[in-house]
mmCIF file of C-alpha atoms in Angstrom:
data_model
loop_
_atom_site.group_PDB
_atom_site.id
_atom_site.type_symbol
_atom_site.label_atom_id
_atom_site.label_comp_id
_atom_site.label_asym_id
_atom_site.label_seq_id
_atom_site.Cartn_x
_atom_site.Cartn_y
_atom_site.Cartn_z
ATOM 1 C CA MET D 1 -4.960 21.503 13.953
ATOM 2 C CA ILE D 2 -2.914 21.683 10.732
ATOM 3 C CA VAL D 3 -0.481 18.772 10.328
ATOM 4 C CA LEU D 4 2.358 18.455 7.853
ATOM 5 C CA GLY D 5 2.720 14.831 6.703
ATOM 6 C CA ILE D 6 5.990 13.401 5.361
ATOM 7 C CA GLU D 7 6.143 9.963 3.710
ATOM 8 C CA THR D 8 9.547 8.507 2.736
ATOM 9 C CA SER D 9 9.278 4.794 3.491
ATOM 10 C CA CYS D 10 10.337 3.506 0.082
ATOM 11 C CA ASP D 11 10.528 5.052 -3.389
ATOM 12 C CA GLU D 12 7.937 7.823 -3.273
ATOM 13 C CA THR D 13 8.288 11.159 -1.544
ATOM 14 C CA GLY D 14 4.863 12.260 -0.331
ATOM 15 C CA ILE D 15 4.087 15.545 1.419
ATOM 16 C CA ALA D 16 0.666 16.809 2.514
ATOM 17 C CA LEU D 17 -1.121 19.275 4.778
ATOM 18 C CA TYR D 18 -4.171 18.063 6.691
ATOM 19 C CA ASP D 19 -6.499 20.273 8.724
ATOM 20 C CA SER D 20 -8.538 18.535 11.436
ATOM 21 C CA GLN D 21 -11.418 20.939 10.701
ATOM 22 C CA LYS D 22 -11.251 21.393 6.925
ATOM 23 C CA GLY D 23 -9.722 18.096 5.818
ATOM 24 C CA LEU D 24 -6.947 17.708 3.261
ATOM 25 C CA LEU D 25 -5.577 21.098 2.244
ATOM 26 C CA SER D 26 -2.906 20.064 -0.257
ATOM 27 C CA ASP D 27 -0.649 17.191 -1.221
ATOM 28 C CA ALA D 28 2.259 16.513 -3.556
ATOM 29 C CA LEU D 29 4.069 13.365 -4.594
ATOM 30 C CA PHE D 30 7.287 12.545 -6.405
ATOM 31 C CA SER D 31 7.697 8.978 -7.632
ATOM 32 C CA GLN D 32 11.133 7.496 -8.231
ATOM 33 C CA ILE D 33 9.883 4.852 -10.673
ATOM 34 C CA ASP D 34 11.870 6.224 -13.612
ATOM 35 C CA MET D 35 15.061 6.070 -11.543
ATOM 36 C CA HIS D 36 14.596 2.459 -10.403
ATOM 37 C CA ILE D 37 13.080 0.995 -13.573
ATOM 38 C CA ASP D 38 16.446 -0.002 -15.047
ATOM 39 C CA TYR D 39 17.169 -2.079 -11.939
ATOM 40 C CA GLY D 40 13.813 -3.886 -11.915
ATOM 41 C CA GLY D 41 13.144 -2.756 -8.353
ATOM 42 C CA VAL D 42 14.001 -0.216 -5.678
ATOM 43 C CA VAL D 43 17.671 0.445 -4.919
ATOM 44 C CA PRO D 44 17.642 1.575 -1.244
ATOM 45 C CA GLU D 45 20.666 3.875 -1.402
ATOM 46 C CA LEU D 46 19.367 5.687 -4.483
ATOM 47 C CA ALA D 47 15.940 6.017 -2.873
ATOM 48 C CA SER D 48 17.376 7.608 0.276
ATOM 49 C CA ARG D 49 19.474 10.116 -1.645
ATOM 50 C CA ASP D 50 16.560 11.167 -3.797
ATOM 51 C CA HIS D 51 14.305 11.731 -0.777
ATOM 52 C CA ILE D 52 16.883 14.194 0.562
ATOM 53 C CA GLN D 53 16.545 16.277 -2.596
ATOM 54 C CA ARG D 54 12.754 16.153 -2.773
ATOM 55 C CA VAL D 55 11.325 16.698 0.721
ATOM 56 C CA LEU D 56 11.937 20.422 1.228
ATOM 57 C CA PRO D 57 10.887 21.529 -2.302
ATOM 58 C CA LEU D 58 7.692 19.477 -1.951
ATOM 59 C CA ILE D 59 6.974 21.052 1.441
ATOM 60 C CA ASN D 60 7.225 24.467 -0.174
ATOM 61 C CA GLU D 61 4.926 23.247 -2.935
ATOM 62 C CA VAL D 62 2.149 22.110 -0.572
ATOM 63 C CA LEU D 63 2.431 25.336 1.426
ATOM 64 C CA ASP D 64 1.950 27.314 -1.784
ATOM 65 C CA GLN D 65 -0.961 25.090 -2.847
ATOM 66 C CA ALA D 66 -2.736 25.583 0.473
ATOM 67 C CA GLY D 67 -1.905 29.288 0.677
ATOM 68 C CA ILE D 68 -0.600 29.061 4.212
ATOM 69 C CA SER D 69 2.723 29.803 5.897
ATOM 70 C CA LYS D 70 4.914 27.508 7.961
ATOM 71 C CA GLU D 71 3.909 29.503 11.047
ATOM 72 C CA GLN D 72 0.383 28.106 10.698
ATOM 73 C CA ILE D 73 1.523 24.469 10.936
ATOM 74 C CA ASP D 74 0.687 22.983 14.336
ATOM 75 C CA ALA D 75 2.536 19.635 14.130
ATOM 76 C CA VAL D 76 4.591 17.346 11.908
ATOM 77 C CA ALA D 77 3.816 13.694 11.200
ATOM 78 C CA TYR D 78 6.373 11.493 9.455
ATOM 79 C CA THR D 79 6.597 7.812 8.571
ATOM 80 C CA ARG D 80 8.552 6.030 11.294
ATOM 81 C CA GLY D 81 8.243 2.534 9.788
ATOM 82 C CA PRO D 82 8.051 -0.058 8.448
ATOM 83 C CA GLY D 83 10.136 0.514 5.331
ATOM 84 C CA LEU D 84 13.694 0.979 4.088
ATOM 85 C CA VAL D 85 15.758 2.193 7.027
ATOM 86 C CA GLY D 86 17.701 4.804 5.043
ATOM 87 C CA ALA D 87 14.575 6.218 3.445
ATOM 88 C CA LEU D 88 12.797 6.301 6.815
ATOM 89 C CA MET D 89 15.768 8.080 8.358
ATOM 90 C CA VAL D 90 15.525 10.911 5.815
ATOM 91 C CA GLY D 91 11.876 11.664 6.556
ATOM 92 C CA ALA D 92 12.315 11.270 10.319
ATOM 93 C CA CYS D 93 15.346 13.554 10.494
ATOM 94 C CA ILE D 94 13.769 16.276 8.381
ATOM 95 C CA GLY D 95 10.418 16.021 10.146
ATOM 96 C CA LYS D 96 11.927 16.238 13.614
ATOM 97 C CA ALA D 97 14.296 19.027 12.620
ATOM 98 C CA LEU D 98 11.423 21.122 11.286
ATOM 99 C CA ALA D 99 9.304 20.437 14.364
ATOM 100 C CA TRP D 100 12.176 21.484 16.632
ATOM 101 C CA ALA D 101 12.895 24.627 14.602
ATOM 102 C CA TRP D 102 9.221 25.617 14.546
ATOM 103 C CA GLY D 103 8.609 24.745 18.197
ATOM 104 C CA ILE D 104 5.808 22.264 17.487
ATOM 105 C CA PRO D 105 5.265 18.560 18.276
ATOM 106 C CA SER D 106 6.047 15.678 15.960
ATOM 107 C CA VAL D 107 4.736 12.125 15.774
ATOM 108 C CA GLY D 108 6.024 9.025 14.000
ATOM 109 C CA VAL D 109 3.328 7.188 12.023
ATOM 110 C CA HIS D 110 3.096 3.502 11.171
ATOM 111 C CA HIS D 111 3.145 3.253 7.379
ATOM 112 C CA MET D 112 0.487 0.526 7.210
ATOM 113 C CA GLU D 113 -1.774 2.375 9.650
ATOM 114 C CA GLY D 114 -1.547 5.257 7.188
ATOM 115 C CA HIS D 115 -2.689 2.975 4.379
ATOM 116 C CA LEU D 116 -5.432 1.481 6.543
ATOM 117 C CA LEU D 117 -6.832 4.933 7.349
ATOM 118 C CA ALA D 118 -6.471 6.345 3.814
ATOM 119 C CA PRO D 119 -10.167 5.677 2.986
ATOM 120 C CA MET D 120 -10.993 8.150 5.770
ATOM 121 C CA LEU D 121 -9.802 10.883 3.411
ATOM 122 C CA GLU D 122 -12.862 10.335 1.213
ATOM 123 C CA GLU D 123 -16.026 12.422 1.523
ATOM 124 C CA THR D 124 -18.080 9.587 2.993
ATOM 125 C CA PRO D 125 -16.516 8.609 6.318
ATOM 126 C CA VAL D 126 -15.804 5.003 7.245
ATOM 127 C CA ASP D 127 -17.142 3.846 10.593
ATOM 128 C CA PHE D 128 -15.439 1.353 12.887
ATOM 129 C CA PRO D 129 -15.323 -1.629 13.144
ATOM 130 C CA PHE D 130 -14.316 -3.309 9.887
ATOM 131 C CA VAL D 131 -12.031 -5.858 8.267
ATOM 132 C CA ALA D 132 -9.104 -4.413 6.330
ATOM 133 C CA LEU D 133 -7.139 -6.001 3.518
ATOM 134 C CA LEU D 134 -3.749 -4.315 3.357
ATOM 135 C CA VAL D 135 -2.185 -5.343 0.078
ATOM 136 C CA SER D 136 0.943 -3.742 -1.330
ATOM 137 C CA GLY D 137 4.467 -4.450 -2.527
ATOM 138 C CA GLY D 138 5.668 -5.173 0.982
ATOM 139 C CA HIS D 139 2.581 -6.443 2.833
ATOM 140 C CA THR D 140 -0.462 -8.657 2.418
ATOM 141 C CA GLN D 141 -2.480 -8.741 5.619
ATOM 142 C CA LEU D 142 -6.036 -9.152 6.841
ATOM 143 C CA VAL D 143 -6.697 -7.101 9.968
ATOM 144 C CA GLN D 144 -9.726 -6.793 12.239
ATOM 145 C CA VAL D 145 -10.026 -3.110 13.102
ATOM 146 C CA GLY D 146 -11.937 -1.964 16.165
ATOM 147 C CA GLY D 147 -10.612 1.604 16.094
ATOM 148 C CA ILE D 148 -7.395 3.522 15.589
ATOM 149 C CA GLY D 149 -4.670 1.439 17.217
ATOM 150 C CA ARG D 150 -7.061 -1.439 17.914
ATOM 151 C CA TYR D 151 -5.846 -4.025 15.449
ATOM 152 C CA ARG D 152 -5.965 -7.825 15.455
ATOM 153 C CA LEU D 153 -4.006 -9.598 12.753
ATOM 154 C CA LEU D 154 -6.175 -12.260 11.137
ATOM 155 C CA GLY D 155 -3.776 -13.481 8.477
ATOM 156 C CA GLU D 156 -0.768 -12.481 6.413
ATOM 157 C CA SER D 157 1.516 -13.720 3.673
ATOM 158 C CA VAL D 158 3.970 -16.370 4.838
ATOM 159 C CA ASP D 159 6.340 -15.427 2.006
ATOM 160 C CA ASP D 160 6.017 -12.810 -0.749
ATOM 161 C CA ALA D 161 3.482 -10.016 -0.585
ATOM 162 C CA ALA D 162 1.020 -9.869 -3.478
ATOM 163 C CA GLY D 163 2.610 -6.716 -4.889
ATOM 164 C CA GLU D 164 6.054 -8.302 -4.768
ATOM 165 C CA ALA D 165 4.704 -11.317 -6.658
ATOM 166 C CA PHE D 166 3.296 -8.978 -9.316
ATOM 167 C CA ASP D 167 6.729 -7.376 -9.707
ATOM 168 C CA LYS D 168 8.537 -10.689 -10.043
ATOM 169 C CA VAL D 169 6.052 -12.163 -12.510
ATOM 170 C CA ALA D 170 6.227 -8.968 -14.548
ATOM 171 C CA ALA D 171 9.982 -9.501 -14.826
ATOM 172 C CA MET D 172 9.362 -13.060 -16.064
ATOM 173 C CA LEU D 173 7.141 -11.634 -18.787
ATOM 174 C CA GLY D 174 9.604 -8.915 -19.767
ATOM 175 C CA LEU D 175 7.487 -6.106 -18.351
ATOM 176 C CA ASP D 176 8.743 -2.966 -16.664
ATOM 177 C CA TYR D 177 8.719 -2.160 -12.956
ATOM 178 C CA PRO D 178 6.341 -1.669 -11.163
ATOM 179 C CA GLY D 179 4.764 -4.943 -12.147
ATOM 180 C CA GLY D 180 1.182 -4.540 -10.899
ATOM 181 C CA PRO D 181 -0.018 -1.904 -13.376
ATOM 182 C CA ALA D 182 1.985 -3.504 -16.212
ATOM 183 C CA ILE D 183 0.415 -6.931 -15.664
ATOM 184 C CA ALA D 184 -3.064 -5.420 -15.310
ATOM 185 C CA ARG D 185 -2.730 -3.643 -18.659
ATOM 186 C CA LEU D 186 -1.409 -6.741 -20.422
ATOM 187 C CA ALA D 187 -4.038 -9.000 -18.803
ATOM 188 C CA GLU D 188 -6.789 -6.992 -20.516
ATOM 189 C CA GLN D 189 -5.601 -8.497 -23.817
ATOM 190 C CA GLY D 190 -5.463 -12.041 -22.410
ATOM 191 C CA GLN D 191 -7.697 -14.904 -23.446
ATOM 192 C CA GLU D 192 -10.034 -16.065 -20.706
ATOM 193 C CA GLY D 193 -9.663 -19.686 -19.660
ATOM 194 C CA ARG D 194 -6.547 -20.618 -21.634
ATOM 195 C CA PHE D 195 -4.583 -21.100 -18.409
ATOM 196 C CA ARG D 196 -5.826 -21.717 -14.897
ATOM 197 C CA PHE D 197 -3.344 -21.025 -12.151
ATOM 198 C CA PRO D 198 -3.709 -22.369 -8.572
ATOM 199 C CA ARG D 199 -5.345 -20.373 -5.777
ATOM 200 C CA PRO D 200 -2.725 -20.834 -3.031
ATOM 201 C CA MET D 201 -3.818 -21.895 0.467
ATOM 202 C CA THR D 202 -7.529 -21.637 -0.327
ATOM 203 C CA ASP D 203 -8.064 -25.403 0.008
ATOM 204 C CA ARG D 204 -7.329 -25.294 3.737
ATOM 205 C CA PRO D 205 -8.752 -23.317 6.659
ATOM 206 C CA GLY D 206 -7.132 -20.114 7.801
ATOM 207 C CA LEU D 207 -6.514 -16.600 6.540
ATOM 208 C CA ASP D 208 -2.814 -16.662 5.715
ATOM 209 C CA PHE D 209 -1.523 -16.141 2.174
ATOM 210 C CA SER D 210 1.314 -17.568 0.093
ATOM 211 C CA PHE D 211 2.370 -16.387 -3.357
ATOM 212 C CA SER D 212 5.779 -18.033 -3.844
ATOM 213 C CA GLY D 213 4.261 -21.192 -5.326
ATOM 214 C CA LEU D 214 2.180 -19.119 -7.704
ATOM 215 C CA LYS D 215 5.366 -17.433 -8.934
ATOM 216 C CA THR D 216 6.936 -20.854 -9.539
ATOM 217 C CA PHE D 217 3.841 -22.039 -11.403
ATOM 218 C CA THR D 218 4.054 -18.941 -13.598
ATOM 219 C CA LEU D 219 7.760 -19.504 -14.286
ATOM 220 C CA ASN D 220 7.075 -23.121 -15.281
ATOM 221 C CA THR D 221 4.219 -22.019 -17.549
ATOM 222 C CA VAL D 222 6.481 -19.500 -19.278
ATOM 223 C CA ALA D 223 9.148 -22.196 -19.818
ATOM 224 C CA LYS D 224 6.593 -24.687 -21.138
ATOM 225 C CA CYS D 225 5.152 -22.182 -23.614
ATOM 226 C CA LYS D 226 8.625 -21.401 -24.941
ATOM 227 C CA GLN D 227 9.497 -25.077 -25.234
ATOM 228 C CA GLU D 228 6.292 -26.000 -27.049
ATOM 229 C CA ALA D 229 6.720 -23.117 -29.502
ATOM 230 C CA GLY D 230 10.449 -23.740 -29.915
ATOM 231 C CA VAL D 231 11.272 -20.094 -29.166
ATOM 232 C CA THR D 232 13.346 -18.155 -26.668
ATOM 233 C CA GLU D 233 10.882 -15.268 -26.390
ATOM 234 C CA LEU D 234 7.155 -15.559 -25.660
ATOM 235 C CA ALA D 235 4.671 -14.432 -28.266
ATOM 236 C CA GLU D 236 2.675 -11.368 -27.245
ATOM 237 C CA GLN D 237 -0.566 -13.341 -26.912
ATOM 238 C CA ASP D 238 1.121 -15.940 -24.714
ATOM 239 C CA ARG D 239 2.388 -13.164 -22.439
ATOM 240 C CA ALA D 240 -1.099 -11.652 -22.247
ATOM 241 C CA ASP D 241 -2.751 -15.000 -21.512
ATOM 242 C CA ILE D 242 -0.265 -15.773 -18.729
ATOM 243 C CA ALA D 243 -0.665 -12.281 -17.265
ATOM 244 C CA ARG D 244 -4.433 -12.734 -17.198
ATOM 245 C CA ALA D 245 -4.234 -16.144 -15.546
ATOM 246 C CA PHE D 246 -1.810 -14.868 -12.905
ATOM 247 C CA GLU D 247 -3.897 -11.794 -12.115
ATOM 248 C CA GLU D 248 -7.058 -13.913 -11.909
ATOM 249 C CA ALA D 249 -5.359 -16.276 -9.454
ATOM 250 C CA VAL D 250 -4.194 -13.454 -7.168
ATOM 251 C CA VAL D 251 -7.581 -11.727 -7.278
ATOM 252 C CA ALA D 252 -9.470 -14.964 -6.592
ATOM 253 C CA THR D 253 -7.168 -15.830 -3.689
ATOM 254 C CA LEU D 254 -7.554 -12.422 -2.070
ATOM 255 C CA THR D 255 -11.330 -12.501 -2.581
ATOM 256 C CA ILE D 256 -11.734 -15.962 -1.030
ATOM 257 C CA LYS D 257 -9.728 -14.951 2.028
ATOM 258 C CA CYS D 258 -11.652 -11.685 2.434
ATOM 259 C CA ARG D 259 -14.937 -13.574 2.349
ATOM 260 C CA ARG D 260 -13.676 -15.902 5.066
ATOM 261 C CA ALA D 261 -12.539 -12.960 7.177
ATOM 262 C CA LEU D 262 -15.959 -11.301 6.968
ATOM 263 C CA GLN D 263 -17.718 -14.547 7.843
ATOM 264 C CA GLN D 264 -15.407 -15.376 10.742
ATOM 265 C CA THR D 265 -15.600 -11.914 12.320
ATOM 266 C CA GLY D 266 -19.228 -11.171 11.499
ATOM 267 C CA MET D 267 -18.174 -7.776 10.114
ATOM 268 C CA LYS D 268 -20.170 -6.070 7.369
ATOM 269 C CA GLN D 269 -17.507 -3.630 6.178
ATOM 270 C CA LEU D 270 -14.416 -4.475 4.156
ATOM 271 C CA ILE D 271 -11.712 -1.858 3.625
ATOM 272 C CA ILE D 272 -8.949 -2.404 1.077
ATOM 273 C CA ALA D 273 -5.799 -0.299 1.067
ATOM 274 C CA GLY D 274 -2.283 -0.297 -0.329
ATOM 275 C CA GLY D 275 -0.989 -0.104 -3.887
ATOM 276 C CA VAL D 276 -2.585 -3.360 -5.109
ATOM 277 C CA SER D 277 -5.996 -2.137 -3.907
ATOM 278 C CA ALA D 278 -6.075 0.110 -6.987
ATOM 279 C CA ASN D 279 -6.306 -2.989 -9.214
ATOM 280 C CA LYS D 280 -9.613 -2.770 -11.092
ATOM 281 C CA SER D 281 -10.127 -6.545 -11.314
ATOM 282 C CA LEU D 282 -9.636 -6.896 -7.563
ATOM 283 C CA ARG D 283 -12.111 -4.135 -6.818
ATOM 284 C CA ALA D 284 -14.709 -5.665 -9.159
ATOM 285 C CA ALA D 285 -14.321 -9.132 -7.634
ATOM 286 C CA LEU D 286 -14.593 -7.804 -4.088
ATOM 287 C CA GLU D 287 -17.614 -5.650 -4.975
ATOM 288 C CA ALA D 288 -19.394 -8.760 -6.254
ATOM 289 C CA MET D 289 -18.383 -10.751 -3.179
ATOM 290 C CA VAL D 290 -19.498 -8.206 -0.563
ATOM 291 C CA GLU D 291 -22.847 -7.809 -2.315
ATOM 292 C CA LYS D 292 -23.495 -11.533 -1.848
ATOM 293 C CA GLU D 293 -22.342 -11.312 1.777
ATOM 294 C CA GLY D 294 -24.581 -8.327 2.530
ATOM 295 C CA ALA D 295 -21.508 -6.213 3.270
ATOM 296 C CA VAL D 296 -19.968 -3.056 1.824
ATOM 297 C CA LEU D 297 -16.565 -2.369 0.288
ATOM 298 C CA ARG D 298 -14.670 0.872 0.851
ATOM 299 C CA TYR D 299 -11.355 2.096 -0.521
ATOM 300 C CA ALA D 300 -9.418 5.263 -1.196
ATOM 301 C CA ARG D 301 -9.177 6.993 -4.557
ATOM 302 C CA PRO D 302 -6.276 5.629 -6.664
ATOM 303 C CA GLN D 303 -3.879 8.472 -5.796
ATOM 304 C CA PHE D 304 -4.148 7.553 -2.109
ATOM 305 C CA CYS D 305 -3.744 3.795 -2.612
ATOM 306 C CA THR D 306 -0.018 4.056 -3.265
ATOM 307 C CA ASP D 307 2.348 5.666 -0.765
ATOM 308 C CA ASN D 308 1.429 9.307 -0.120
ATOM 309 C CA GLY D 309 1.799 12.088 2.408
ATOM 310 C CA ALA D 310 -1.941 12.602 2.909
ATOM 311 C CA MET D 311 -2.432 9.291 4.700
ATOM 312 C CA ILE D 312 0.509 10.070 7.026
ATOM 313 C CA ALA D 313 -0.803 13.547 7.790
ATOM 314 C CA TYR D 314 -4.273 12.155 8.552
ATOM 315 C CA ALA D 315 -3.069 9.264 10.724
ATOM 316 C CA GLY D 316 -0.643 11.545 12.546
ATOM 317 C CA CYS D 317 -3.367 14.105 13.157
ATOM 318 C CA GLN D 318 -5.576 11.521 14.884
ATOM 319 C CA ARG D 319 -2.778 10.544 17.253
ATOM 320 C CA LEU D 320 -1.765 14.138 17.921
ATOM 321 C CA LEU D 321 -5.364 15.043 18.752
ATOM 322 C CA ALA D 322 -5.305 12.170 21.257
ATOM 323 C CA GLY D 323 -2.264 13.728 22.946
ATOM 324 C CA GLN D 324 0.398 11.460 21.483
ATOM 325 C CA SER D 325 3.744 12.846 20.272
ATOM 326 C CA ASP D 326 7.445 11.951 20.022
ATOM 327 C CA GLY D 327 10.534 12.857 21.967
ATOM 328 C CA PRO D 328 13.619 14.314 20.272
ATOM 329 C CA GLU D 329 15.166 10.944 19.350
ATOM 330 C CA VAL D 330 15.211 9.768 15.722
ATOM 331 C CA VAL D 331 14.305 6.062 15.846
ATOM 332 C CA PRO D 332 13.081 4.604 12.538
ATOM 333 C CA VAL D 333 11.556 1.112 12.796
ATOM 334 C CA PRO D 334 12.075 -0.932 9.586
ATOM 335 C CA ARG D 335 9.996 -3.820 10.988
ATOM 336 C CA TRP D 336 7.037 -2.859 13.144
ATOM 337 C CA PRO D 337 3.948 -5.051 13.854
ATOM 338 C CA MET D 338 0.771 -2.949 13.926
ATOM 339 C CA GLU D 339 -0.459 -4.753 17.024
ATOM 340 C CA GLN D 340 2.254 -2.910 18.981
ATOM 341 C CA LEU D 341 0.606 0.473 18.334
ATOM 342 C CA GLU D 342 -0.995 2.361 21.187
ATOM 343 C CA PRO D 343 -4.790 2.640 20.919
ATOM 344 C CA VAL D 344 -6.400 6.028 20.443
ATOM 345 C CA SER D 345 -9.239 6.448 22.957
#
């Protein structure tokens, strides 16, 4: 089965072709970062309009890459949610229209299930069960995974997601959007140990996260540094030292919670997915942790950590092979708990 995947949940247009026998055939991605950078974040209306312009040219691009025709496509998978409702509507409408015109089935895919299954695109397959850390701009969740559609939420952020906190702290430091990569680059120049930021909610039991207090602590540290130096703009070294302390706090918090999740579930596999999972410091800390726990860490290559069409094509293919598909209605779901998904037998 060859599946066309369409991802338009936020600010990246991702298109891919996945073959259930041969694997990923081709993929293409257009990022809207340059368009949103002046606003310090995603502008939903601009994102939706840009998706309209990008989807069909990118579909033609992946068809050319794979050397196949549209007549060879067996099904269409698109992101149904969660995400920005306008952006979701674009992908859903185009995906369903193509499926109807070509006389093939379509299936709406849960965006976070796509992320969770992205490591399956690697050469070495991941076996169930495992614990998954889904960490991105919109979500920070720990999930016990027994199989596709068999998810138990272990913990999640009670306020900001980790990626959102990165974006907001980057703005405090005068860095460009998106904040995660910008802070990671600046943190490499930071002095170790100059600042120590709190590790939120690690001094109590449970697997939930909170990053709003860490943002406030960062803001207060920025203000204090300016006041002590008698300046209105931070020195470059101060910015680097704060970036390092913030990144260390987020990484330590995520690592502590992942260790707890492995211990509480008895699992020996940890999967990390989502945009923040590409952070090198996070990967290094988790690698060290799982080694001590006698577990293994798995993740997707960097290009499949952020939003992409390949993960949607793969996840959709698994559900289509299990006999699941959509009706003709276009029903995007901006908020959609993963526990509501139907299991794949």
